[in-house]
Coordinates of C-alpha atoms and ligand atoms in Angstrom, one line a residue:
Chain F
M1 CA -18.0 2.0 -59.1
I2 CA -18.0 -1.6 -60.3
D3 CA -21.1 -2.5 -62.2
M4 CA -22.6 -5.4 -60.4
N5 CA -25.7 -5.7 -62.5
P6 CA -25.4 -8.9 -64.4
S7 CA -27.9 -7.9 -67.1
T8 CA -25.4 -5.4 -68.6
N9 CA -22.9 -8.2 -69.3
S10 CA -25.3 -10.9 -70.1
K11 CA -23.2 -11.7 -73.2
A12 CA -20.2 -12.7 -71.0
P13 CA -19.4 -16.3 -71.9
A14 CA -17.8 -17.1 -68.5
E15 CA -19.6 -19.5 -66.2
L16 CA -19.0 -17.1 -63.3
G17 CA -21.0 -14.5 -65.1
Q18 CA -23.8 -17.0 -65.7
S19 CA -24.1 -18.2 -62.2
F20 CA -23.8 -14.6 -60.9
G21 CA -26.8 -13.8 -63.0
K22 CA -28.7 -16.8 -61.7
T23 CA -28.2 -16.2 -58.0
S24 CA -28.7 -12.5 -57.9
G25 CA -31.5 -12.3 -60.4
S26 CA -32.4 -9.1 -62.2
K27 CA -35.0 -7.6 -59.9
F28 CA -33.7 -8.9 -56.6
D29 CA -30.6 -6.8 -56.1
R30 CA -27.9 -7.3 -53.6
K31 CA -29.0 -4.7 -51.2
A32 CA -32.5 -6.1 -50.8
R33 CA -31.1 -9.5 -50.4
L34 CA -28.7 -8.3 -47.7
R35 CA -31.4 -6.5 -45.9
W36 CA -33.6 -9.6 -46.0
S37 CA -30.9 -11.9 -44.7
N38 CA -30.1 -9.3 -41.9
Q39 CA -33.8 -9.4 -41.0
L40 CA -33.8 -13.1 -41.0
F41 CA -30.7 -13.3 -38.8
R42 CA -32.3 -10.8 -36.4
M43 CA -35.4 -12.9 -36.2
I44 CA -33.4 -16.0 -35.5
C45 CA -31.5 -14.3 -32.8
I46 CA -34.6 -12.8 -31.1
G47 CA -36.3 -16.2 -31.6
S48 CA -33.5 -18.1 -29.8
A49 CA -33.4 -15.6 -27.0
L50 CA -37.1 -15.9 -26.5
F51 CA -36.8 -19.7 -26.7
V52 CA -34.1 -19.8 -24.0
C53 CA -36.3 -17.5 -21.7
L54 CA -39.3 -19.7 -22.4
V55 CA -37.4 -22.9 -21.4
L56 CA -36.2 -21.2 -18.2
L57 CA -39.7 -20.1 -17.4
C58 CA -41.1 -23.6 -18.1
I59 CA -38.6 -25.1 -15.7
L60 CA -39.4 -22.6 -13.0
V61 CA -43.1 -23.1 -13.4
L62 CA -42.9 -26.8 -13.5
M63 CA -40.9 -27.0 -10.3
L64 CA -43.0 -24.3 -8.6
R65 CA -46.4 -25.8 -9.6
T66 CA -45.7 -29.1 -7.9
G67 CA -43.7 -27.4 -5.2
V68 CA -46.4 -25.1 -4.0
L69 CA -48.7 -28.0 -3.3
T70 CA -46.5 -28.5 -0.2
F71 CA -48.2 -25.5 1.3
S72 CA -51.7 -27.0 1.3
N73 CA -50.5 -29.1 4.2
V74 CA -47.5 -27.3 5.6
S75 CA -47.2 -23.6 6.6
L76 CA -44.7 -21.4 4.9
T77 CA -43.1 -20.6 8.3
E78 CA -42.6 -24.2 9.1
F79 CA -41.1 -25.0 5.7
F80 CA -38.7 -22.1 5.6
F81 CA -38.0 -21.6 9.3
S82 CA -38.1 -25.0 10.9
T83 CA -35.1 -27.3 11.0
N84 CA -37.2 -30.4 11.7
W85 CA -37.4 -32.5 8.6
D86 CA -39.2 -35.7 9.6
P87 CA -41.7 -36.5 6.9
E88 CA -42.8 -39.8 8.4
N89 CA -44.1 -37.8 11.4
E90 CA -45.4 -34.9 9.3
H91 CA -42.6 -32.5 10.0
Y92 CA -41.5 -30.6 6.9
G93 CA -38.9 -28.0 8.0
A94 CA -36.4 -27.4 5.2
L95 CA -34.2 -24.8 6.8
T96 CA -31.4 -27.2 7.5
F97 CA -31.0 -27.9 3.8
I98 CA -31.3 -24.3 2.7
L99 CA -28.7 -23.2 5.2
G100 CA -26.6 -26.2 4.3
T101 CA -26.6 -25.4 0.6
L102 CA -25.7 -21.7 1.4
A103 CA -23.0 -22.7 3.8
L104 CA -21.5 -25.4 1.6
T105 CA -21.4 -23.1 -1.4
S106 CA -19.9 -20.2 0.5
L107 CA -17.3 -22.3 2.1
T108 CA -16.4 -23.9 -1.2
M109 CA -16.1 -20.6 -2.9
L110 CA -14.1 -19.2 0.1
I111 CA -11.5 -22.0 -0.4
S112 CA -11.6 -22.3 -4.1
I113 CA -11.5 -18.7 -5.4
P114 CA -8.1 -17.7 -3.8
I115 CA -6.5 -21.0 -4.8
S116 CA -7.9 -20.9 -8.3
V117 CA -6.8 -17.4 -8.9
I118 CA -3.3 -18.1 -7.6
I119 CA -3.1 -21.2 -9.9
A120 CA -4.4 -19.0 -12.8
V121 CA -1.8 -16.3 -12.1
F122 CA 0.9 -18.9 -12.0
L123 CA -0.2 -20.5 -15.2
A124 CA -0.7 -17.3 -17.1
E125 CA 2.2 -15.1 -15.8
M126 CA 4.9 -17.1 -14.1
T127 CA 5.1 -20.7 -15.4
P128 CA 7.7 -21.5 -18.1
K129 CA 6.1 -22.3 -21.4
W130 CA 6.7 -26.1 -21.3
L131 CA 5.1 -26.5 -17.9
R132 CA 2.1 -24.4 -19.0
N133 CA 1.6 -26.5 -22.1
L134 CA 1.6 -29.5 -19.8
L135 CA -0.7 -28.2 -17.1
R136 CA -3.4 -26.6 -19.2
P137 CA -4.5 -29.9 -20.9
V138 CA -4.3 -31.7 -17.6
L139 CA -6.6 -29.1 -16.0
D140 CA -8.9 -29.3 -19.0
L141 CA -9.1 -33.1 -18.5
L142 CA -9.9 -32.7 -14.8
V143 CA -12.9 -30.5 -15.7
G144 CA -14.5 -33.5 -17.4
I145 CA -14.0 -36.1 -14.7
P146 CA -17.4 -37.5 -13.6
S147 CA -18.3 -36.2 -10.1
V148 CA -18.8 -39.7 -8.7
V149 CA -15.1 -40.2 -9.1
Y150 CA -14.4 -37.2 -7.0
G151 CA -16.9 -38.6 -4.5
F152 CA -14.9 -41.8 -4.3
L153 CA -11.7 -39.9 -3.8
G154 CA -13.4 -38.1 -0.9
L155 CA -14.6 -41.3 0.7
T156 CA -11.4 -43.2 0.4
L157 CA -8.7 -40.5 0.9
L158 CA -10.2 -37.4 2.4
I159 CA -12.6 -38.7 5.0
P160 CA -10.1 -41.0 6.8
W161 CA -7.5 -38.2 6.7
L162 CA -10.1 -35.8 8.2
R163 CA -11.0 -38.3 10.9
N164 CA -7.4 -38.5 12.0
L165 CA -7.1 -34.8 11.9
S166 CA -10.2 -33.8 13.7
G167 CA -10.6 -36.8 16.1
H168 CA -14.3 -37.2 15.2
D169 CA -15.6 -40.7 14.6
L170 CA -17.4 -39.5 11.5
A171 CA -15.7 -36.8 9.6
D172 CA -18.5 -36.5 7.0
G173 CA -19.9 -33.0 6.8
L174 CA -19.5 -29.6 5.4
L175 CA -15.7 -29.5 5.4
A176 CA -15.3 -32.8 3.6
A177 CA -18.0 -31.8 1.1
S178 CA -16.5 -28.4 0.5
I179 CA -13.0 -29.8 0.0
V180 CA -14.4 -32.3 -2.6
L181 CA -16.3 -29.5 -4.3
T182 CA -13.2 -27.3 -4.2
I183 CA -11.2 -30.0 -6.0
M184 CA -14.1 -30.3 -8.5
V185 CA -14.5 -26.6 -9.3
L186 CA -10.8 -25.7 -9.1
P187 CA -10.0 -26.7 -12.7
T188 CA -13.0 -24.8 -14.1
I189 CA -12.3 -21.6 -12.2
S190 CA -8.6 -21.6 -12.7
R191 CA -8.6 -22.5 -16.4
I192 CA -11.2 -19.8 -17.3
S193 CA -9.4 -17.3 -15.1
D194 CA -6.1 -18.3 -16.8
D195 CA -7.6 -17.6 -20.2
A196 CA -8.9 -14.2 -18.9
I197 CA -5.5 -13.2 -17.5
S198 CA -3.7 -14.4 -20.7
A199 CA -6.1 -12.2 -22.7
V200 CA -5.0 -9.0 -20.9
P201 CA -3.1 -7.1 -23.5
N202 CA 0.7 -6.9 -23.0
K203 CA 0.5 -3.1 -23.4
Y204 CA -0.8 -2.8 -19.8
R205 CA 2.1 -4.9 -18.5
D206 CA 4.5 -2.8 -20.4
A207 CA 3.0 0.4 -19.0
A208 CA 3.2 -0.9 -15.4
Y209 CA 6.8 -2.2 -15.7
A210 CA 7.9 1.0 -17.4
L211 CA 6.6 2.9 -14.4
G212 CA 8.9 0.9 -12.2
A213 CA 6.3 -1.5 -10.9
N214 CA 7.6 -4.9 -9.9
R215 CA 6.0 -8.2 -11.1
F216 CA 3.8 -8.6 -8.0
Q217 CA 2.4 -5.1 -8.4
T218 CA 1.9 -5.5 -12.1
V219 CA 0.0 -8.7 -11.7
F220 CA -2.1 -7.8 -8.7
R221 CA -2.8 -4.1 -9.4
V222 CA -3.0 -4.1 -13.2
V223 CA -3.4 -7.5 -14.8
L224 CA -5.9 -9.0 -12.4
P225 CA -8.2 -5.9 -12.3
A226 CA -8.1 -5.8 -16.1
A227 CA -9.1 -9.5 -16.2
R228 CA -11.8 -9.0 -13.5
S229 CA -14.9 -9.7 -15.6
G230 CA -13.4 -12.9 -17.0
I231 CA -12.5 -14.1 -13.5
M232 CA -16.0 -13.2 -12.3
Y233 CA -17.4 -15.3 -15.1
A234 CA -15.2 -18.2 -14.0
V235 CA -16.4 -17.8 -10.5
I236 CA -20.1 -17.8 -11.6
L237 CA -19.5 -21.1 -13.5
G238 CA -17.7 -22.6 -10.6
M239 CA -20.4 -21.5 -8.1
A240 CA -23.2 -22.8 -10.3
R241 CA -21.5 -26.2 -10.4
A242 CA -20.9 -26.2 -6.7
I243 CA -24.5 -25.3 -5.8
G244 CA -26.0 -28.0 -8.0
E245 CA -23.5 -30.7 -7.5
T246 CA -25.1 -33.8 -6.0
M247 CA -23.3 -37.1 -6.4
A248 CA -19.9 -36.1 -4.9
V249 CA -21.7 -34.3 -2.1
V250 CA -24.0 -37.2 -1.2
M251 CA -21.0 -39.4 -0.8
V252 CA -19.2 -37.3 1.8
I253 CA -21.7 -35.0 3.6
G254 CA -23.2 -37.7 5.9
N255 CA -26.9 -37.3 4.8
T256 CA -28.4 -36.5 8.2
A257 CA -31.2 -33.9 8.4
Q258 CA -29.7 -32.0 11.3
L259 CA -28.2 -28.6 11.7
P260 CA -24.5 -29.2 12.1
N261 CA -22.7 -27.9 15.2
S262 CA -19.3 -28.2 13.6
L263 CA -17.7 -28.6 10.1
F264 CA -17.3 -32.3 10.9
T265 CA -20.9 -33.1 11.8
P266 CA -23.0 -35.1 9.2
T267 CA -25.6 -33.0 7.7
A268 CA -27.5 -32.6 4.4
V269 CA -28.0 -30.0 1.7
L270 CA -30.8 -29.5 -0.8
T271 CA -29.3 -31.6 -3.6
S272 CA -28.2 -34.5 -1.4
N273 CA -31.6 -34.6 0.4
I274 CA -33.6 -34.5 -2.8
V275 CA -31.6 -37.3 -4.4
M276 CA -31.6 -39.5 -1.3
Q277 CA -35.3 -39.4 -0.9
I278 CA -37.0 -38.7 -4.2
S279 CA -37.0 -42.4 -5.3
S280 CA -38.7 -43.6 -2.2
V281 CA -41.6 -41.2 -1.8
E282 CA -45.1 -41.6 -3.0
F283 CA -46.0 -39.6 -6.1
D284 CA -48.7 -37.4 -4.7
S285 CA -47.5 -37.0 -1.1
T286 CA -46.6 -33.8 0.7
W287 CA -43.1 -35.3 1.1
N288 CA -42.8 -35.4 -2.7
Y289 CA -44.1 -31.9 -3.1
G290 CA -41.7 -30.7 -0.4
L291 CA -38.8 -32.2 -2.4
Y292 CA -40.0 -30.3 -5.5
M293 CA -40.2 -27.1 -3.5
M294 CA -36.6 -27.7 -2.4
G295 CA -35.6 -28.2 -6.1
F296 CA -37.3 -24.8 -6.8
I297 CA -35.4 -23.2 -4.0
L298 CA -32.2 -24.6 -5.3
L299 CA -32.9 -23.1 -8.7
A300 CA -33.9 -19.8 -7.2
I301 CA -30.7 -19.6 -5.1
S302 CA -28.5 -20.3 -8.0
L303 CA -30.3 -17.8 -10.2
L304 CA -30.1 -15.2 -7.5
M305 CA -26.4 -15.8 -6.9
I306 CA -25.7 -15.4 -10.6
V307 CA -27.7 -12.2 -10.8
A308 CA -25.9 -10.9 -7.7
V309 CA -22.5 -11.6 -9.2
R310 CA -23.6 -9.9 -12.4
I311 CA -24.7 -6.8 -10.5
L312 CA -21.5 -6.7 -8.5
Q313 CA -19.6 -7.0 -11.8
K314 CA -21.5 -4.1 -13.4
K315 CA -20.8 -1.9 -10.4
G316 CA -17.1 -2.8 -10.3
G317 CA -16.7 -2.8 -14.1
R318 CA -17.2 0.9 -14.6
Y319 CA -13.6 1.3 -15.7
S320 CA -13.2 -1.7 -17.9
Chain D
M1 CA 27.1 20.1 -23.2
Q2 CA 27.6 17.4 -20.6
P3 CA 26.5 14.0 -21.8
F4 CA 23.9 12.5 -19.6
I5 CA 23.2 9.2 -21.3
E6 CA 26.3 7.4 -22.8
M7 CA 26.1 4.3 -24.9
N8 CA 29.4 2.7 -25.6
K9 CA 29.8 -0.1 -28.1
L10 CA 26.3 -1.3 -27.4
N11 CA 25.3 -4.5 -29.1
L12 CA 21.9 -6.2 -28.7
Y13 CA 20.9 -9.6 -30.0
Y14 CA 17.5 -11.2 -30.2
G15 CA 18.7 -14.8 -30.1
E16 CA 20.8 -15.0 -33.3
F17 CA 19.6 -11.7 -34.7
H18 CA 22.0 -8.8 -34.3
A19 CA 19.6 -5.9 -33.7
L20 CA 22.0 -3.2 -32.5
K21 CA 25.5 -3.0 -33.8
D22 CA 28.3 -1.2 -31.9
V23 CA 26.1 1.8 -31.0
S24 CA 27.9 4.6 -29.4
V25 CA 25.8 7.7 -28.8
Q26 CA 26.0 10.5 -26.2
I27 CA 22.8 12.2 -25.2
P28 CA 22.8 15.6 -23.6
E29 CA 20.8 16.5 -20.5
R30 CA 17.6 18.6 -20.7
A31 CA 17.2 18.6 -24.5
I32 CA 15.3 16.6 -27.0
T33 CA 17.2 13.9 -28.9
A34 CA 15.4 12.3 -31.8
F35 CA 16.2 8.9 -33.3
I36 CA 15.1 8.7 -36.9
G37 CA 15.3 5.9 -39.4
P38 CA 13.2 3.5 -41.4
S39 CA 10.9 0.9 -39.8
G40 CA 12.7 -2.1 -38.3
C41 CA 16.1 -0.4 -38.0
G42 CA 16.1 -0.8 -34.2
K43 CA 14.9 2.5 -32.8
S44 CA 12.5 1.0 -30.4
T45 CA 15.0 -1.6 -29.4
L46 CA 17.5 1.1 -28.6
L47 CA 15.0 3.0 -26.5
R48 CA 14.2 -0.1 -24.5
T49 CA 17.8 -0.7 -23.7
L50 CA 17.8 2.7 -21.8
N51 CA 15.1 1.6 -19.3
R52 CA 16.0 -2.1 -19.5
M53 CA 12.6 -3.0 -20.9
N54 CA 14.5 -5.5 -23.0
D55 CA 15.0 -7.6 -19.9
R56 CA 11.4 -8.7 -20.4
I57 CA 12.0 -10.1 -23.9
P58 CA 13.2 -13.7 -23.7
G59 CA 16.4 -14.2 -25.7
A60 CA 17.4 -10.6 -25.8
R61 CA 21.0 -10.1 -24.8
V62 CA 22.9 -6.9 -24.3
E63 CA 26.6 -6.3 -24.6
G64 CA 28.5 -3.0 -24.1
R65 CA 28.0 -0.2 -21.8
V66 CA 25.0 2.1 -21.1
A67 CA 25.7 4.7 -18.5
I68 CA 23.2 7.2 -17.2
G69 CA 24.6 10.0 -15.1
G70 CA 27.9 8.1 -15.0
I71 CA 26.3 4.9 -13.6
D72 CA 26.4 1.7 -15.7
I73 CA 22.8 0.6 -15.7
Y74 CA 23.6 -3.0 -16.7
S75 CA 25.9 -3.5 -13.7
G76 CA 24.7 -5.8 -11.0
E77 CA 24.1 -3.1 -8.4
V78 CA 21.4 -1.3 -10.3
H79 CA 17.9 -2.0 -9.1
V80 CA 15.7 -2.2 -12.3
E81 CA 12.5 -0.8 -10.7
S82 CA 14.4 2.2 -9.3
L83 CA 16.0 2.7 -12.7
R84 CA 12.6 2.6 -14.4
K85 CA 11.2 5.0 -11.9
K86 CA 13.8 7.6 -13.1
I87 CA 13.0 6.9 -16.7
G88 CA 9.4 7.5 -18.0
M89 CA 8.3 5.8 -21.2
V90 CA 5.5 6.7 -23.6
F91 CA 4.5 4.1 -26.1
Q92 CA 3.4 4.2 -29.7
Q93 CA -0.2 3.1 -28.9
P94 CA -1.7 5.1 -26.0
N95 CA -2.0 2.5 -23.2
P96 CA -3.8 4.0 -20.2
F97 CA -4.9 1.3 -17.7
P98 CA -8.6 0.4 -17.7
K99 CA -9.0 2.5 -14.6
S100 CA -10.0 6.1 -13.8
I101 CA -8.0 9.1 -14.9
Y102 CA -7.0 9.6 -11.3
D103 CA -5.9 6.0 -10.7
N104 CA -3.9 6.0 -13.9
V105 CA -1.8 9.0 -12.8
A106 CA -1.6 7.9 -9.2
F107 CA -0.6 4.4 -10.1
G108 CA 3.2 5.0 -10.3
P109 CA 3.6 7.0 -7.1
K110 CA 1.5 4.4 -5.2
Q111 CA 3.7 1.6 -6.3
H112 CA 6.7 3.5 -5.1
G113 CA 5.2 3.9 -1.7
I114 CA 3.6 7.3 -1.7
R115 CA 0.5 7.3 0.5
G116 CA -1.8 9.9 1.7
K117 CA -4.6 11.4 -0.3
K118 CA -3.3 14.9 -0.1
K119 CA 0.1 14.1 -1.5
L120 CA -1.4 12.0 -4.2
D121 CA -4.0 14.6 -5.2
E122 CA -1.2 17.1 -5.5
L123 CA 0.9 14.8 -7.6
V124 CA -2.0 14.0 -9.9
E125 CA -2.9 17.6 -10.5
Q126 CA 0.7 18.7 -11.0
S127 CA 1.3 15.8 -13.5
L128 CA -1.9 16.5 -15.4
R129 CA -1.0 20.2 -15.6
S130 CA 2.5 19.3 -16.8
A131 CA 0.9 17.2 -19.5
V132 CA -1.5 20.0 -20.4
L133 CA -4.5 17.8 -19.7
W134 CA -5.7 19.3 -16.5
D135 CA -8.2 21.7 -17.9
E136 CA -9.8 19.1 -20.0
V137 CA -10.3 16.5 -17.2
K138 CA -10.3 18.4 -13.9
D139 CA -14.1 18.2 -13.6
D140 CA -14.2 14.5 -13.3
L141 CA -11.0 12.7 -12.5
R142 CA -13.0 9.6 -11.7
R143 CA -13.9 9.2 -15.4
P144 CA -12.6 6.0 -17.1
A145 CA -9.4 6.8 -18.9
L146 CA -10.6 4.8 -21.8
S147 CA -13.4 7.3 -22.4
L148 CA -10.8 10.0 -23.4
S149 CA -9.9 10.6 -27.0
G150 CA -6.7 9.1 -28.4
G151 CA -4.7 12.3 -28.1
Q152 CA -6.0 12.8 -24.5
Q153 CA -5.1 9.3 -23.7
Q154 CA -1.6 9.8 -24.9
R155 CA -1.2 13.0 -22.8
L156 CA -2.6 11.0 -19.9
C157 CA 0.1 8.5 -20.4
I158 CA 2.7 11.3 -20.4
A159 CA 1.1 12.6 -17.1
R160 CA 1.3 9.1 -15.7
A161 CA 5.0 8.8 -16.6
L162 CA 5.7 12.3 -15.1
A163 CA 3.9 11.4 -11.9
V164 CA 6.8 9.3 -10.7
E165 CA 9.1 12.3 -11.2
P166 CA 11.6 10.9 -13.7
D167 CA 14.6 12.6 -15.1
I168 CA 14.3 11.1 -18.5
L169 CA 11.3 10.7 -20.8
L170 CA 11.5 8.1 -23.6
M171 CA 8.9 8.5 -26.3
D172 CA 8.5 5.7 -28.9
E173 CA 6.7 7.2 -31.9
A174 CA 4.2 8.6 -29.3
T175 CA 2.3 10.6 -32.0
S176 CA 2.2 8.1 -34.8
A177 CA -1.3 6.9 -33.9
L178 CA -2.7 10.3 -33.4
D179 CA -4.4 12.9 -35.6
P180 CA -2.5 16.1 -36.6
I181 CA -4.0 18.3 -33.9
S182 CA -3.2 15.9 -31.1
T183 CA 0.3 15.5 -32.6
F184 CA 0.8 19.2 -32.5
K185 CA -0.3 19.4 -28.9
I186 CA 2.1 16.7 -27.9
E187 CA 4.9 18.4 -29.8
E188 CA 4.2 21.6 -28.0
L189 CA 4.2 19.7 -24.7
T190 CA 7.6 18.1 -25.3
H191 CA 8.9 21.6 -26.1
E192 CA 7.8 22.7 -22.7
L193 CA 9.0 19.6 -20.9
K194 CA 12.5 19.7 -22.3
D195 CA 13.6 22.4 -19.8
R196 CA 13.0 19.9 -17.0
Y197 CA 13.5 16.5 -18.6
T198 CA 15.9 14.8 -20.9
I199 CA 13.8 13.6 -23.7
V200 CA 14.7 10.8 -26.1
M201 CA 12.1 10.4 -28.9
V202 CA 11.8 7.9 -31.6
T203 CA 10.1 9.0 -34.7
H204 CA 9.9 8.1 -38.3
N205 CA 8.5 11.4 -39.1
M206 CA 11.4 13.6 -40.2
Q207 CA 9.5 16.8 -40.1
Q208 CA 8.7 16.1 -36.4
A209 CA 12.4 15.4 -35.6
A210 CA 13.3 18.7 -37.4
R211 CA 10.6 20.6 -35.6
V212 CA 11.1 19.6 -32.0
S213 CA 14.6 18.1 -31.4
Q214 CA 17.9 19.6 -30.8
Q215 CA 20.0 16.5 -31.6
T216 CA 19.2 14.0 -34.2
V217 CA 20.6 10.5 -34.6
F218 CA 20.1 8.7 -37.9
F219 CA 19.8 5.0 -37.6
L220 CA 19.9 2.2 -40.3
N221 CA 19.9 -1.5 -39.8
G222 CA 21.0 -1.3 -36.2
E223 CA 23.8 1.1 -36.8
V224 CA 24.3 4.8 -36.1
I225 CA 24.9 6.4 -39.4
E226 CA 25.0 10.0 -38.3
H227 CA 24.6 12.0 -35.2
D228 CA 24.6 15.8 -35.1
A229 CA 22.7 18.9 -34.0
T230 CA 19.3 18.6 -35.7
R231 CA 19.7 21.8 -37.8
Q232 CA 23.2 20.6 -39.0
L233 CA 22.0 17.1 -39.8
F234 CA 19.1 18.2 -41.8
A235 CA 20.9 21.1 -43.6
N236 CA 24.2 19.4 -44.3
P237 CA 24.1 15.7 -43.8
V238 CA 27.6 14.1 -44.1
D239 CA 26.7 10.6 -45.1
S240 CA 25.0 10.0 -48.4
R241 CA 22.5 7.5 -46.8
T242 CA 21.4 10.3 -44.4
Q243 CA 21.0 12.5 -47.4
D244 CA 18.9 9.9 -49.2
Y245 CA 16.7 9.2 -46.1
I246 CA 15.9 12.8 -45.3
S247 CA 15.2 13.7 -48.9
G248 CA 12.7 10.9 -48.8
R249 CA 14.4 8.5 -51.2
F250 CA 13.7 5.5 -49.0
G251 CA 12.1 4.6 -45.7
Ligands
LIG401 N1 11.1 -9.2 -29.4 C1 11.8 -9.3 -30.5 N2 12.3 -10.5 -30.9 C2 13.0 -10.7 -32.0 N3 13.2 -9.7 -32.9 C3 12.8 -8.5 -32.6 C4 12.0 -8.2 -31.4 N4 11.7 -6.9 -31.4 C5 12.2 -6.4 -32.5 N5 12.9 -7.3 -33.2 C6 13.6 -7.1 -34.5 O1 14.6 -6.1 -34.3 C7 14.6 -5.2 -35.3 C8 14.4 -3.8 -34.8 O2 13.1 -3.7 -34.3 P1 12.6 -2.3 -33.7 O3 13.5 -1.9 -32.6 O4 11.2 -2.6 -33.3 O5 12.6 -1.3 -34.9 P2 12.0 0.1 -35.1 O6 11.4 0.5 -33.8 O7 13.1 1.0 -35.6 O8 10.9 -0.1 -36.1 C9 13.5 -5.6 -36.3 O9 14.2 -6.3 -37.4 C10 12.7 -6.5 -35.5 O10 12.1 -7.5 -36.4
LIG402 MG1 9.4 0.9 -33.3

């Protein structure tokens, strides 16, 4: 054992010995100090966790407190099960927006997950190094582009193209919005999945190839399953972004409070409706409360989806 | 004995680096051949030339001839996946997939088109029995493979390799990451397997080579220094470098 007690070599002339003596002190030994700093660190961790929960709770309460005021004038059934949103004439049915958000998010994920995973597989497993080194930073840049820009692209390029393709006079609607959202979340999902796939240890690939598996089998039956939790995480992030995205959606969805009968019919979702109306409503009107309630529903949907994905992941993740 | 694997003037380069130099070795069928030599002398490299795992390393280049059962495995007609199906490989670090025990063993057969639960169940059981792991895991084949101990994981990897019904088993220091008891179990296992498989094992543990192999090849800096029956090589090494190595003077 090395003697760490500075009092025994107090005669040591070296500065190191001196400073050692100062910081550790004679009574306050290393062990106690360690225990104390461990405790402190624990407290900080617990404290920040509690703080985060508190913030989340505050947000929920804040939205809900104003939101529930809706129901002093509107019945629950009307709000949740009617598609008639016409506040000027006292109709407050929010079902169109709720369904719209669910449909838009699902459609977006349906398109973007397969494409993103294929891009990620390409980046991580098949692309030559120089191309990978080019594409990764480009994708990272795309993540940071403001959503209005994507909205403009949708307006000027996508919508005219969809009009031609579908023959509708207005092509604004769920398809246009979900394509714009797909382009927005694609870089996020594919880059995080790419990192997850790249992090799969080579020993699994070696094992698969040594068994005579080909590249396709190795990637799809070994590498992707091993990267599953990382890909799930990427999907959650992408989905959270898609649910909450407002600007780009407002620009291409058509903003009409009607249940769409096709993917090319103008409609509205929770976010687009809130942002279109919130600045023109009176502060203590039912209309305003209704928009708050819709904000709360948005929050609830995104939290529920994230929890659902977590549960799915836990179930599937037994072997990882 | 009829040679089964024949290497003839085999050279391998990693870019500029000359890793295997004019290697000519003949390996007999249904016996254990051990490659010994100090770290970095090219044992793993040589093993990987036998199932063409070096194809995966960018910049690796092979010259010369490797024939298995008379067929040049580097000729254009050879289908790499079919070749690897005939040659199982066990790695230094146990590397079961993060899947269940069952799925690990069934993985190979499935990739080669074997379907049907009954057939797969049979193959899994038979392979696990061959790898002397069956009794330890038969109660719950759905358990994650990664919950097994290191020694069990390595035997699972052997079972997984056996499940595709290979002729040859390559073992690259398969026991070096394991404790003595697990090592002993795997040595016992190779002893049983050698009647059915041609086993090529790399080890830097000379006692292990002496214990389990029939043929030993001593390797140094990418060159074959000496190749003989194991007993002969350890008792009367011809080359002084072999003598130095097996008496523990270097390596
Ligand atoms: N992928 C590789 N690229 C370049 N050099 C390599 C590679 N793999 C091994 N080598 C080199 O080839 C030599 C032999 O390596 P290896 O076959 O792993 O030796 P051993 O298994 O006997 O320890 C070493 O000098 C090593 O540095
Ligand atoms: Mg090695």
